[in-house]
Coordinates of C-alpha atoms (C1' of nucleotides) and ligand atoms in Angstrom, one line a residue:
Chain A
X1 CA 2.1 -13.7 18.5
X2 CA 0.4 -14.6 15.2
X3 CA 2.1 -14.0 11.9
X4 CA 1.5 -11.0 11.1
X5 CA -1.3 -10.6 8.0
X6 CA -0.5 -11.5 4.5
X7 CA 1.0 -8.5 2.5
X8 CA 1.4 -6.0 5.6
X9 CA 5.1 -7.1 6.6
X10 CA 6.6 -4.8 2.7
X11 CA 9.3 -2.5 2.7
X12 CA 8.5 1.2 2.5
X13 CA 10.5 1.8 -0.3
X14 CA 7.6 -0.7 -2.0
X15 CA 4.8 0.7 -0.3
X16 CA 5.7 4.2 -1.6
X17 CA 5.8 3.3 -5.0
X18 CA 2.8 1.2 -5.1
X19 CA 0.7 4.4 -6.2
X20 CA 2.8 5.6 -8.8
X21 CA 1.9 2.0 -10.1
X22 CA -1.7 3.0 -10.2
X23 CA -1.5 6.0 -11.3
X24 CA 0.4 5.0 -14.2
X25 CA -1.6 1.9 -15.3
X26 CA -5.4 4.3 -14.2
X27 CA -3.4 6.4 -17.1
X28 CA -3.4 3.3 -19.5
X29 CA -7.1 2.1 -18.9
X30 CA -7.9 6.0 -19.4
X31 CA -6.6 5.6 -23.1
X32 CA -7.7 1.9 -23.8
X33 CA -4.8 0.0 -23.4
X34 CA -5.2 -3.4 -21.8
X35 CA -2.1 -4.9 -22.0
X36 CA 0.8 -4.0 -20.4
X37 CA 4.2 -5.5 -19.6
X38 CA 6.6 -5.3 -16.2
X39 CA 9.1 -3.5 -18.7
X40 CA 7.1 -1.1 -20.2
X41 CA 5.4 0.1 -17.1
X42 CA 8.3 0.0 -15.2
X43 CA 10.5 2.4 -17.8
X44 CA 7.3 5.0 -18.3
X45 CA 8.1 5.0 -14.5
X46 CA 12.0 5.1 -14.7
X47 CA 12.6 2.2 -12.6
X48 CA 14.1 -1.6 -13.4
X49 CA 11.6 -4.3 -14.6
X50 CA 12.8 -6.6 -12.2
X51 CA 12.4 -4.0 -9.4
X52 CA 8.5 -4.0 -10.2
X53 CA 7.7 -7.4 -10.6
X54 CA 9.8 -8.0 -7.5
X55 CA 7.0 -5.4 -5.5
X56 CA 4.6 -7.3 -7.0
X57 CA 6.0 -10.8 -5.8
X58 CA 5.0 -9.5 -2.0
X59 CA 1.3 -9.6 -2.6
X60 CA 1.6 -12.7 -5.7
X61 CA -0.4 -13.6 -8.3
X62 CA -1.3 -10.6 -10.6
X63 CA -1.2 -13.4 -13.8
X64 CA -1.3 -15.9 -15.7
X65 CA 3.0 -16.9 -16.1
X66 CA 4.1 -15.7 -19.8
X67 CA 1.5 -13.4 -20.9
X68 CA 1.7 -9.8 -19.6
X69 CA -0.3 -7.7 -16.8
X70 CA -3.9 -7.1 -17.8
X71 CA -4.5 -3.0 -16.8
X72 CA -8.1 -4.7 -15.7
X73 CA -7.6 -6.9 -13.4
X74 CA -4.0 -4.9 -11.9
X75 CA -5.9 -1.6 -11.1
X76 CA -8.8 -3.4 -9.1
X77 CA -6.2 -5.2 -7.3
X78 CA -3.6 -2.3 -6.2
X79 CA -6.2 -0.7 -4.9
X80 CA -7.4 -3.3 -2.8
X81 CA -3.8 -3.7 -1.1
X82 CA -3.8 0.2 -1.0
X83 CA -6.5 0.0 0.9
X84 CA -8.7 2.0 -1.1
X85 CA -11.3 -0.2 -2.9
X86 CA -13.9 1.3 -0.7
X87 CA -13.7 5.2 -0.2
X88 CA -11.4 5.7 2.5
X89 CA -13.9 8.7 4.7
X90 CA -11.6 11.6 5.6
X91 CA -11.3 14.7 7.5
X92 CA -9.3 17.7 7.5
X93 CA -8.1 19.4 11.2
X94 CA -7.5 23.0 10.7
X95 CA -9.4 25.4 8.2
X96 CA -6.9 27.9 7.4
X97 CA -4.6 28.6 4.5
X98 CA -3.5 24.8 3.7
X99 CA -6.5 23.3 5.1
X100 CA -8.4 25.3 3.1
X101 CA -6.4 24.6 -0.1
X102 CA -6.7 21.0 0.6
X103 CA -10.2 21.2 0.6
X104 CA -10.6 22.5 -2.3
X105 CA -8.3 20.0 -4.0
X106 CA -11.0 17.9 -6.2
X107 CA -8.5 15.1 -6.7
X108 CA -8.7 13.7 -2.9
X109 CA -11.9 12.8 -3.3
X110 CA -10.7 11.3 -6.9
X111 CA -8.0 9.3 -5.7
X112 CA -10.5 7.8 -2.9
X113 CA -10.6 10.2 0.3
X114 CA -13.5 11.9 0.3
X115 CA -13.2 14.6 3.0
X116 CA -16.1 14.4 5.3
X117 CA -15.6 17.2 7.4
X118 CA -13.6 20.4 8.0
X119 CA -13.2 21.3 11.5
X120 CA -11.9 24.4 13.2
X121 CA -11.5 26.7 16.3
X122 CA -11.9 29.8 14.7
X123 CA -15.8 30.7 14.5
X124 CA -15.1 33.4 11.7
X125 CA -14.3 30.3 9.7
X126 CA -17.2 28.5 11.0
X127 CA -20.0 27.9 8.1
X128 CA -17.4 28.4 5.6
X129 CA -18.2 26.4 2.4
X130 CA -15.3 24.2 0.3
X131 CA -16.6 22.0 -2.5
X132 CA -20.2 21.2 -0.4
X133 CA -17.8 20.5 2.9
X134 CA -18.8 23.1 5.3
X135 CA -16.2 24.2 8.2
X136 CA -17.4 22.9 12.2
X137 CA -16.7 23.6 15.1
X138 CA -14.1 21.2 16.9
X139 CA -17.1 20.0 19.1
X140 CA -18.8 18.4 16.4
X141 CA -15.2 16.1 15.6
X142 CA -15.9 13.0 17.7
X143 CA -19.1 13.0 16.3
X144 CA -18.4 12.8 13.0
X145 CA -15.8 10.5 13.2
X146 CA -17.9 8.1 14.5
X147 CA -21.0 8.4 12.2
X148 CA -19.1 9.0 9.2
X149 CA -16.3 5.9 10.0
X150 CA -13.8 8.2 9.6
X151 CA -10.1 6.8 9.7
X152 CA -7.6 8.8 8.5
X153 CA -7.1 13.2 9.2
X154 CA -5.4 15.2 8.1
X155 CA -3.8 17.6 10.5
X156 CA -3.3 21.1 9.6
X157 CA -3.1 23.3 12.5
X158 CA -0.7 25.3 14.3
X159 CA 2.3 23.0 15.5
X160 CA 1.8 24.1 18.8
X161 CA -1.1 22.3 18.9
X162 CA -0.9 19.3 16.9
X163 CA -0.1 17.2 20.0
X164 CA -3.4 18.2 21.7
X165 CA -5.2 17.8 18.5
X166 CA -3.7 14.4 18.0
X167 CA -4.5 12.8 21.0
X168 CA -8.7 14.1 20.4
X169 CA -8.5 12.2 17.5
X170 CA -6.6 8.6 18.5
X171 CA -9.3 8.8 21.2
X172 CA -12.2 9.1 18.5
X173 CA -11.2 6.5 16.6
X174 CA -8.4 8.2 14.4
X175 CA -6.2 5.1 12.6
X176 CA -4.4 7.0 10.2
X177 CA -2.9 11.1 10.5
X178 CA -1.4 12.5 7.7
X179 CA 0.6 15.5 9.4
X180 CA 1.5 18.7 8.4
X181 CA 2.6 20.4 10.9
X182 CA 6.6 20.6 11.4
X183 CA 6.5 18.2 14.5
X184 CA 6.7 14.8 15.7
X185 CA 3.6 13.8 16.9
X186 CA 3.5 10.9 19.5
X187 CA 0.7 8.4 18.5
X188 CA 0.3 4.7 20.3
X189 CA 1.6 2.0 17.7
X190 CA -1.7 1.4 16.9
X191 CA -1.9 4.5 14.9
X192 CA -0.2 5.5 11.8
X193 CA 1.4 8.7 11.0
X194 CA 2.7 10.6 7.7
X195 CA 4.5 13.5 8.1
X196 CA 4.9 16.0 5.4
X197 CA 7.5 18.1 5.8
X198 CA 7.9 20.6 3.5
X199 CA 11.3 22.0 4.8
X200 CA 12.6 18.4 4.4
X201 CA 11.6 18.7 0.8
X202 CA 13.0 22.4 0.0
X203 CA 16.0 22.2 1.9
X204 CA 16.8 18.8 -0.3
X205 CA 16.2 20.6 -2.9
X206 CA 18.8 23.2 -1.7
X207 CA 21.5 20.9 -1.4
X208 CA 21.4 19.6 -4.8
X209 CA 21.0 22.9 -5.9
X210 CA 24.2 24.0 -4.0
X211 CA 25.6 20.8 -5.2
X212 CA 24.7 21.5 -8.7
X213 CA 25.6 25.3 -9.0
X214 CA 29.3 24.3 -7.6
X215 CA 30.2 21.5 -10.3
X216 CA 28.8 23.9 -12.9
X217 CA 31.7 26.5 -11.3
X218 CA 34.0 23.8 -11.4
X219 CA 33.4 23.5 -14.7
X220 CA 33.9 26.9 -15.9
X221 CA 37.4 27.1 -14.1
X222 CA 38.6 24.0 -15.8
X223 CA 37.6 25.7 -19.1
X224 CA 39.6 29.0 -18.2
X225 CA 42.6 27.0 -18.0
Chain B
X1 CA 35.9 14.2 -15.3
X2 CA 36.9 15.9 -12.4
X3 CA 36.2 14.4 -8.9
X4 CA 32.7 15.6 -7.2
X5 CA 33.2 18.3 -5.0
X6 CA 33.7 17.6 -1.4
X7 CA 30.2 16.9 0.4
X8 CA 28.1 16.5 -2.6
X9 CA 28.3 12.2 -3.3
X10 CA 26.1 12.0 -0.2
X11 CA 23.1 8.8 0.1
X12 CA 19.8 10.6 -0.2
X13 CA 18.7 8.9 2.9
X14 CA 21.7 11.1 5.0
X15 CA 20.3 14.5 2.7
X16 CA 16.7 13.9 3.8
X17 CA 17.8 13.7 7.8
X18 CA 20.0 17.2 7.9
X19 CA 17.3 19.1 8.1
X20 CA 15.6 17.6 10.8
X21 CA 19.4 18.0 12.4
X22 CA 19.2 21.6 11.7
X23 CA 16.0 22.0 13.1
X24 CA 16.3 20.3 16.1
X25 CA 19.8 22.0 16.9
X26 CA 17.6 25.4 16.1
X27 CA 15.3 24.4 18.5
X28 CA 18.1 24.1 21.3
X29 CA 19.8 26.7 20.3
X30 CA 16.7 29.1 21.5
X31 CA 16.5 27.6 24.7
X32 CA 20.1 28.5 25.5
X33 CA 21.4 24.4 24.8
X34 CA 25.4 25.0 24.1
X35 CA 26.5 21.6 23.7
X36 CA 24.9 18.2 23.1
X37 CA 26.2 14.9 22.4
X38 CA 25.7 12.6 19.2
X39 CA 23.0 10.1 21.5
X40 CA 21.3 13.4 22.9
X41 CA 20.6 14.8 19.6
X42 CA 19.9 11.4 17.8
X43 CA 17.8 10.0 20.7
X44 CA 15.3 13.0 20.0
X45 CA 15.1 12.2 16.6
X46 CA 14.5 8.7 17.1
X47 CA 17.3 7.1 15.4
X48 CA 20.6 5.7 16.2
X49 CA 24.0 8.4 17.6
X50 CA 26.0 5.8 15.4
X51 CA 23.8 6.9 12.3
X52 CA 23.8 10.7 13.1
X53 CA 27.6 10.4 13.5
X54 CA 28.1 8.4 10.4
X55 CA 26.1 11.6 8.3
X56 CA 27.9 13.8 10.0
X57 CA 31.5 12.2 9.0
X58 CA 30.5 12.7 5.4
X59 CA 31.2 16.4 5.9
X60 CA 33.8 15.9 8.6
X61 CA 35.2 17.8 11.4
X62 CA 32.6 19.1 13.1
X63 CA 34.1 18.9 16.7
X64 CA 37.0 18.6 18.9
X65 CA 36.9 14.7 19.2
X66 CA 36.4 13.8 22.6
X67 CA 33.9 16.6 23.2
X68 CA 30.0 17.1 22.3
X69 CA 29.7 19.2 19.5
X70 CA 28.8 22.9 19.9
X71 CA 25.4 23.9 18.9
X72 CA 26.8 27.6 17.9
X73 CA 28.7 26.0 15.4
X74 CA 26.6 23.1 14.3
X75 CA 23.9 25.4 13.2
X76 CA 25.8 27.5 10.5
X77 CA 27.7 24.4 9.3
X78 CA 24.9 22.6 8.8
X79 CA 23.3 26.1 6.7
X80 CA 26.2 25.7 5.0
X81 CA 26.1 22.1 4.1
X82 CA 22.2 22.4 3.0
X83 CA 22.8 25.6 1.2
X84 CA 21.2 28.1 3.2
X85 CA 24.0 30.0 4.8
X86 CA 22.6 33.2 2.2
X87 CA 19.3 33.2 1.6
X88 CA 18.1 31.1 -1.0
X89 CA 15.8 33.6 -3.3
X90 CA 12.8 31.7 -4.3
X91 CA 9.3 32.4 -6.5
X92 CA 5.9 30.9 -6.8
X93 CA 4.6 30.1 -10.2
X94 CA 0.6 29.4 -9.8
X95 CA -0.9 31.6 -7.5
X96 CA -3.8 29.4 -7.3
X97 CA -5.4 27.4 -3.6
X98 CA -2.0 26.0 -3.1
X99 CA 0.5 28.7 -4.1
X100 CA -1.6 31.4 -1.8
X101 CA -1.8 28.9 0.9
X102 CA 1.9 28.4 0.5
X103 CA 3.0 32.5 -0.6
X104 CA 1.1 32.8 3.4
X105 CA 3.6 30.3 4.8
X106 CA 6.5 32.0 7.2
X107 CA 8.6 29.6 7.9
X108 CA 9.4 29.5 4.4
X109 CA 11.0 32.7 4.9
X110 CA 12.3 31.8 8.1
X111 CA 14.1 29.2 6.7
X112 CA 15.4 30.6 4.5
X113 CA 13.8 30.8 1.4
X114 CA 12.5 33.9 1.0
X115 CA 9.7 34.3 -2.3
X116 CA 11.1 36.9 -4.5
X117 CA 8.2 36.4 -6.6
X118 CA 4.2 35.0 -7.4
X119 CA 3.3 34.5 -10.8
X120 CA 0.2 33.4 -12.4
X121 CA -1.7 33.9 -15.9
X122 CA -5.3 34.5 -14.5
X123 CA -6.0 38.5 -14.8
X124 CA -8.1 37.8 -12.2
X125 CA -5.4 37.2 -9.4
X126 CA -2.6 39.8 -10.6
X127 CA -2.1 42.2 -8.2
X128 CA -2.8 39.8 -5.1
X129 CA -1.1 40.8 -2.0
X130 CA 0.6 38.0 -0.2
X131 CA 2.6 38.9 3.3
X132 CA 3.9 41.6 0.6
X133 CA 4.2 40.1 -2.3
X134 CA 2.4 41.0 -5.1
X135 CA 1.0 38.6 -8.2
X136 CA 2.8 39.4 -11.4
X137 CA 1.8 38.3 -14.8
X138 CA 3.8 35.5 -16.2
X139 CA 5.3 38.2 -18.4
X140 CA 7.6 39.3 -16.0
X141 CA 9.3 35.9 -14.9
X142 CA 12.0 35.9 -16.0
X143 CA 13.1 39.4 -15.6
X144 CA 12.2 38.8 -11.8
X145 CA 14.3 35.4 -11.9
X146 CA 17.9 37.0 -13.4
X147 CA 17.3 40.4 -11.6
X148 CA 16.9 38.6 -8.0
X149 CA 18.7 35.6 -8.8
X150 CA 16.5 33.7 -8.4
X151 CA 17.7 29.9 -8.1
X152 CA 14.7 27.8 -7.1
X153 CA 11.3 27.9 -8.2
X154 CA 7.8 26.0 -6.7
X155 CA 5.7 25.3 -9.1
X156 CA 1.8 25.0 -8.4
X157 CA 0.4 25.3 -11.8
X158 CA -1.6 22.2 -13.3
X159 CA -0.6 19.0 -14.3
X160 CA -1.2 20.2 -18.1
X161 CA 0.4 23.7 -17.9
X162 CA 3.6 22.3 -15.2
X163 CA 6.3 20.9 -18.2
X164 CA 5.9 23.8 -20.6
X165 CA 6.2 26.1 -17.6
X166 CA 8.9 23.9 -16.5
X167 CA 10.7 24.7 -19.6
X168 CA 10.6 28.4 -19.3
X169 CA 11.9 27.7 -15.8
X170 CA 15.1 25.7 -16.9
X171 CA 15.4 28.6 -20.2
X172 CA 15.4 31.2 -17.2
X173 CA 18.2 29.7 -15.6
X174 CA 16.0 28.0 -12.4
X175 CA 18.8 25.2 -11.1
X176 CA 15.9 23.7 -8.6
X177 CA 12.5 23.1 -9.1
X178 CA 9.8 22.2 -6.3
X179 CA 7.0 20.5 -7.8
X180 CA 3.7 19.7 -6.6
X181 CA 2.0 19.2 -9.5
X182 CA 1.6 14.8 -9.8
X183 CA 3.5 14.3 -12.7
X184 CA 6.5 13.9 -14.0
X185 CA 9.2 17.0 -15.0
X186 CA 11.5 16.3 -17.6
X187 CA 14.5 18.7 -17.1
X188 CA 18.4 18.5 -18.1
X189 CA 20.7 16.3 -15.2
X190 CA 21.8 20.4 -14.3
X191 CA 18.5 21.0 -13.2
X192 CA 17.1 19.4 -9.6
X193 CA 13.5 18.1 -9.3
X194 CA 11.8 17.9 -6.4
X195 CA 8.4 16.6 -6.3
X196 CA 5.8 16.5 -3.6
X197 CA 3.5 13.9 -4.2
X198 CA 0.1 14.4 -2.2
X199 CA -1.2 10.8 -3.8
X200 CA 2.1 9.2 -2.9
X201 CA 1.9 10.5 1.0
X202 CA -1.7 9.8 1.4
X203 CA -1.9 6.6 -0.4
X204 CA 1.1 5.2 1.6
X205 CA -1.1 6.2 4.9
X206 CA -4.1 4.4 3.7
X207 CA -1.6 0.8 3.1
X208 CA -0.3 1.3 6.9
X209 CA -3.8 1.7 8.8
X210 CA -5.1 -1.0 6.0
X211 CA -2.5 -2.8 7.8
X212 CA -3.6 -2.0 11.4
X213 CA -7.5 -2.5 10.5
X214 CA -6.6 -6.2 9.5
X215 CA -4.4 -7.0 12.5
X216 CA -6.7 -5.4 15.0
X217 CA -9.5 -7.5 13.4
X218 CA -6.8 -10.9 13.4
X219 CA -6.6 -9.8 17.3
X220 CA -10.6 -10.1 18.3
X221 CA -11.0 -13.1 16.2
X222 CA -8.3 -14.4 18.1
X223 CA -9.5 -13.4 21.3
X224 CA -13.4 -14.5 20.6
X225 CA -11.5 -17.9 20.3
Chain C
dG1 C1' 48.9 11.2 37.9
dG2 C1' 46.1 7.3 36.8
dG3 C1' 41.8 5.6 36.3
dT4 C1' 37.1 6.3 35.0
dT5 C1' 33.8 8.3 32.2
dC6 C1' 32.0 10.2 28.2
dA7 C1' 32.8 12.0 23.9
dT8 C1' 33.8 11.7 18.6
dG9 C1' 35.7 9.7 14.1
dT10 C1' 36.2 5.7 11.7
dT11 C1' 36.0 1.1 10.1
dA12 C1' 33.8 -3.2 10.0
dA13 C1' 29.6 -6.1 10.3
dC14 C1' 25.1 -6.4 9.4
dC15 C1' 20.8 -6.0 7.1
dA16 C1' 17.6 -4.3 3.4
dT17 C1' 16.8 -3.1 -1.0
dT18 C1' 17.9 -3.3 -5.7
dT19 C1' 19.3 -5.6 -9.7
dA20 C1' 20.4 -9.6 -12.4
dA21 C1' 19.7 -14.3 -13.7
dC22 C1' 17.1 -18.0 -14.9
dA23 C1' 13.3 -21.6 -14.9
dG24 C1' 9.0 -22.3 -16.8
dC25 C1' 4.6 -21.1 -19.4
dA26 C1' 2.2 -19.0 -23.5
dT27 C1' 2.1 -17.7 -28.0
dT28 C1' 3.5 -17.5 -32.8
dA29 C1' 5.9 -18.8 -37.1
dG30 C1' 7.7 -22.1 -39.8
Chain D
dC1 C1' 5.3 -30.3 -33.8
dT2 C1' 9.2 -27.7 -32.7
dA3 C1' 11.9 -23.7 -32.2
dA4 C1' 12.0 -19.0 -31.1
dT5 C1' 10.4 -15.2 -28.7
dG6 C1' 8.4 -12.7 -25.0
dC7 C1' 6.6 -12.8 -20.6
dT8 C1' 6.2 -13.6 -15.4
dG9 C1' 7.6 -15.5 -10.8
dT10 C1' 11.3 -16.7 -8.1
dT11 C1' 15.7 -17.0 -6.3
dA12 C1' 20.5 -15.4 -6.1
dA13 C1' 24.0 -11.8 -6.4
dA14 C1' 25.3 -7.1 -5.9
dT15 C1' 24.7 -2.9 -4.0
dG16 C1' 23.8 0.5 -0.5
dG17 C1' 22.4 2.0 4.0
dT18 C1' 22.3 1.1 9.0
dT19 C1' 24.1 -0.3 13.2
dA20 C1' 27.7 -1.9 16.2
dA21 C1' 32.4 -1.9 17.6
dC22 C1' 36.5 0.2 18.8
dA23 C1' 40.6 3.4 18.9
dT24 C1' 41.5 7.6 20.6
dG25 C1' 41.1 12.2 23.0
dA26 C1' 39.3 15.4 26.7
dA27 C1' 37.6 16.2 31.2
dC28 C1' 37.0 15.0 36.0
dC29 C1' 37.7 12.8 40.5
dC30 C1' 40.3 10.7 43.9
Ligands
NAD1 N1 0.6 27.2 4.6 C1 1.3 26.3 4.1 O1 1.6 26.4 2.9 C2 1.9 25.2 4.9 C3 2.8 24.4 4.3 C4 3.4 23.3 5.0 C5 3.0 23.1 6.3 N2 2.2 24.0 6.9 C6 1.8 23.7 8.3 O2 0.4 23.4 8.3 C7 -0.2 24.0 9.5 C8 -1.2 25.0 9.1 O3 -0.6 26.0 8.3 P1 -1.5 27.2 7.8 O4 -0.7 28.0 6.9 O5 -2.8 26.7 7.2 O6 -1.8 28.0 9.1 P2 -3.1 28.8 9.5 O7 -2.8 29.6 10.7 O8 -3.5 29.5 8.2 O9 -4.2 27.8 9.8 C9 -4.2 27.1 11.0 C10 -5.7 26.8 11.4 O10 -5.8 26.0 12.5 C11 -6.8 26.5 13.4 N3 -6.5 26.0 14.7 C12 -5.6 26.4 15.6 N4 -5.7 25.7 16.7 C13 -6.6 24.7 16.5 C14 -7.1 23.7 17.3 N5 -6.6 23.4 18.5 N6 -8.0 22.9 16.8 C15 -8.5 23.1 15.5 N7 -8.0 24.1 14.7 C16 -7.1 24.9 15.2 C17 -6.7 28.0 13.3 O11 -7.9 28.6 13.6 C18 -6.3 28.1 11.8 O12 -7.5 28.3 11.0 C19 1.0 24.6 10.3 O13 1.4 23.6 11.2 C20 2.0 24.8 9.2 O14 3.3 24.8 9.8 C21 1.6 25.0 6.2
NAD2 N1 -4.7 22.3 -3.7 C1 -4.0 21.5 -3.1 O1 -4.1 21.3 -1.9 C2 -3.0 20.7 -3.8 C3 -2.3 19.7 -3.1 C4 -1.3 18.9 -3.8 C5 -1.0 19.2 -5.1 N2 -1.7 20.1 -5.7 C6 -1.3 20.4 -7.1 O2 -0.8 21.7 -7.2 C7 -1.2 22.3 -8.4 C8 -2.0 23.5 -8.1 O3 -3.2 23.1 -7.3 P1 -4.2 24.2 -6.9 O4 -5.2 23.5 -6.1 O5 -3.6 25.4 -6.3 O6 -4.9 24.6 -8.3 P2 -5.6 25.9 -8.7 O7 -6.4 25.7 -9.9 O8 -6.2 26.6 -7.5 O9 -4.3 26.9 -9.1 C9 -3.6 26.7 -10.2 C10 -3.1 28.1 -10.6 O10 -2.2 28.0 -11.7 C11 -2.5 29.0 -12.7 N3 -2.0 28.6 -14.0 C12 -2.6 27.8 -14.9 N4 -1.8 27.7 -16.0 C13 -0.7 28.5 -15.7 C14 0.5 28.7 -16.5 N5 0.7 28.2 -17.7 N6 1.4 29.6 -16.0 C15 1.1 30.1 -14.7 N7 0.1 29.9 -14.0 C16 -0.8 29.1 -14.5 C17 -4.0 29.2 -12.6 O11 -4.4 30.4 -13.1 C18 -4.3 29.0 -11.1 O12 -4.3 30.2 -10.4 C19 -1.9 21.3 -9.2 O13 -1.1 20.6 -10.0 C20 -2.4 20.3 -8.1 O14 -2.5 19.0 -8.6 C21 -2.6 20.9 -5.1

DNA sequence: GGGTTCATGTTAACCATTTAACAGCATTAG
DNA sequence: CTAATGCTGTTAAATGGTTAACATGAACCC
């Protein structure tokens, strides 16, 4: 098998902080700056210098040795390995409460996913307008998909049938699913999946809540004594 | 300083999986499963028994060794680990697309994090009735938070508003904060931050089927050979 | 009852990520 | 022109997380 393709074979842990590198340095061309160096970027982010100029080592050669990062050239460029330096054509799977609320969240389409259609089962949410995206029928999926180019969805319906849903869309053309319903979808390897679990996240939270709230008790018995 | 308190100086990566434990175990538990072994359990999650036992050990005696553990008692212990063994009373601050989308959402209260509150400044959405809760003006936070005891807060207010809300949080006497605004909080180390970062999830998705696009392209040049 | 099987708890080996260290280039001041 | 400073790219060390290995206990079968 061939080796696989320059700047695809990066830990996650990299991958996952690749956009909080953009966003930070879109930030600094926002306000003019057009310099910037590994160590200030790096502590605005609370992370090590060496950390990000060791993520940066995977793809090589942001600049000239010696002088710093120029905002300029390093946003063009994390976008490219992001994979957004074209619009990256999206659609949402489910029209109800989250779907909706993703819809109407302006900075998708910011960031580079412009949603390109909204589909659902539900005729009463059929014709249903979000930000110039109107709501379709499921029958009119494939279709977009493949006029529009459409890579990635996001998945929004009912868990019960996210499986059903998900196979529809691997066999339109579907490379990407960004997943938000509390299930494991199974997807060939040639499709990628994110799950979003928002349980994950809360119950986290929980723990270091419960974690937190006991060492403050702790505390307060040491100082009775 | 006193020792951390037993079952707190735990790797992220173990508090990220109990969840997906305790869901799972749930999940059995309704379908009448009594026991199940390490490799049953951690073969349905797609990792490794020795990993699942390895978190596990950081909390200790679950089981009889020798035997499978029990799911009757594996449930509450895990509740109890995460912090949900009471209910965990909870509000929403932003009653805006994603804090109705999210005020809608059962399972929070199924999991036990039930919303003791929604809270917004737009006259416009006060009075709101969400699965029976009502939007209150931001006036009456913090009334709301020490009368229900109120530990953890989501936040879905904008960028802009989230730290100085953030602050009246922390003054309240929130200990967790979940926070989907994309920025960063600043909060005192007794205070947990959670963030969900749509950009982050999405962004990450778009690298991966970047990734796929290029190697499936690699693949017909190859084969055009 | 002894051997076989299957289980956990625990420790050790392994692997990946993070952090530190340093070589080398660019700029600036003297 | 040289020394000093500040920077990156790169490699090496340290850290942390994952996986394998194994000692030991319980149940079952013959
Ligand atoms: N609401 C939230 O805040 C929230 C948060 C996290 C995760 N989720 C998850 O997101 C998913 C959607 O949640 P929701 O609150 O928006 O639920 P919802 O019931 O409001 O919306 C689901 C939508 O999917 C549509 N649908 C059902 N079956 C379909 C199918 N086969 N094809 C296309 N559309 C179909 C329904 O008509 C409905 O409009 C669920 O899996 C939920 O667990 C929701
Ligand atoms: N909509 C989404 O799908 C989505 C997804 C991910 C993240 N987010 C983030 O979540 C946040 C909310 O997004 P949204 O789409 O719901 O926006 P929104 O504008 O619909 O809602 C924001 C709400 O916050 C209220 N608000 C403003 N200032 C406030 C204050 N000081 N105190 C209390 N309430 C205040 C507003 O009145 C409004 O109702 C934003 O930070 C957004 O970036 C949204």
């Amino acid at each position: 098998m061939r080796k696989q393709r320059k700047g695809c074979d990066v830990p996650d842990a990299t991958i996952l902080r690749l956009p909080l590198y953009l966003e930070k340095l879109k930030l600094l061309q926002a306000i003019g700056v057009e310099d910037v160096s590994s160590r200030q970027l790096a502590e605005s982010l609370d992370i090590k210098a060496s950390q990000l100029r060791h993520d940066f080592h995977y793809f090589g050669g942001f600049s000239r040795p010696g002088r710093p990062y120029q905002v300029a050239k390093l946003v063009p460029a994390l976008e490219k390995i992001i994979g957004i330096a074209e619009p990256v054509h999206t659609i949402i799977v489910g029209a109800g409460h989250l779907g909706q609320a993703l819809a109407n969240y302006q900075n998708l389409d910011i960031q580079g996913f412009p949603i390109k259609g909204i589909f659902d089962v539900n005729p009463k949410l059929i014709g249903l307008d979000f930000r110039g995206s109107v709501v379709q029928d499921m029958d009119e999926m494939e279709t977009v998909i493949k006029d529009q180019g459409v890579k990635i969805a996001i998945l929004t319906v009912p868990a019960a049938h996210a499986q059903a849903v998900t196979e529809r869309l691997v066999a339109a053309g579907i490379v990407g699913i960004f997943n938000f319903a509390p299930m494991d979808l199974k997807v060939p390897t040639t499709v990628a999946v994110r799950n979003e679990r928002l349980a994950v996240g809360i119950m986290s939270l929980s723990f270091k809540v419960k974690c937190i709230l006991q060492s403050s008790e702790n505390k307060e018995e040491a100082e009775e004594l």
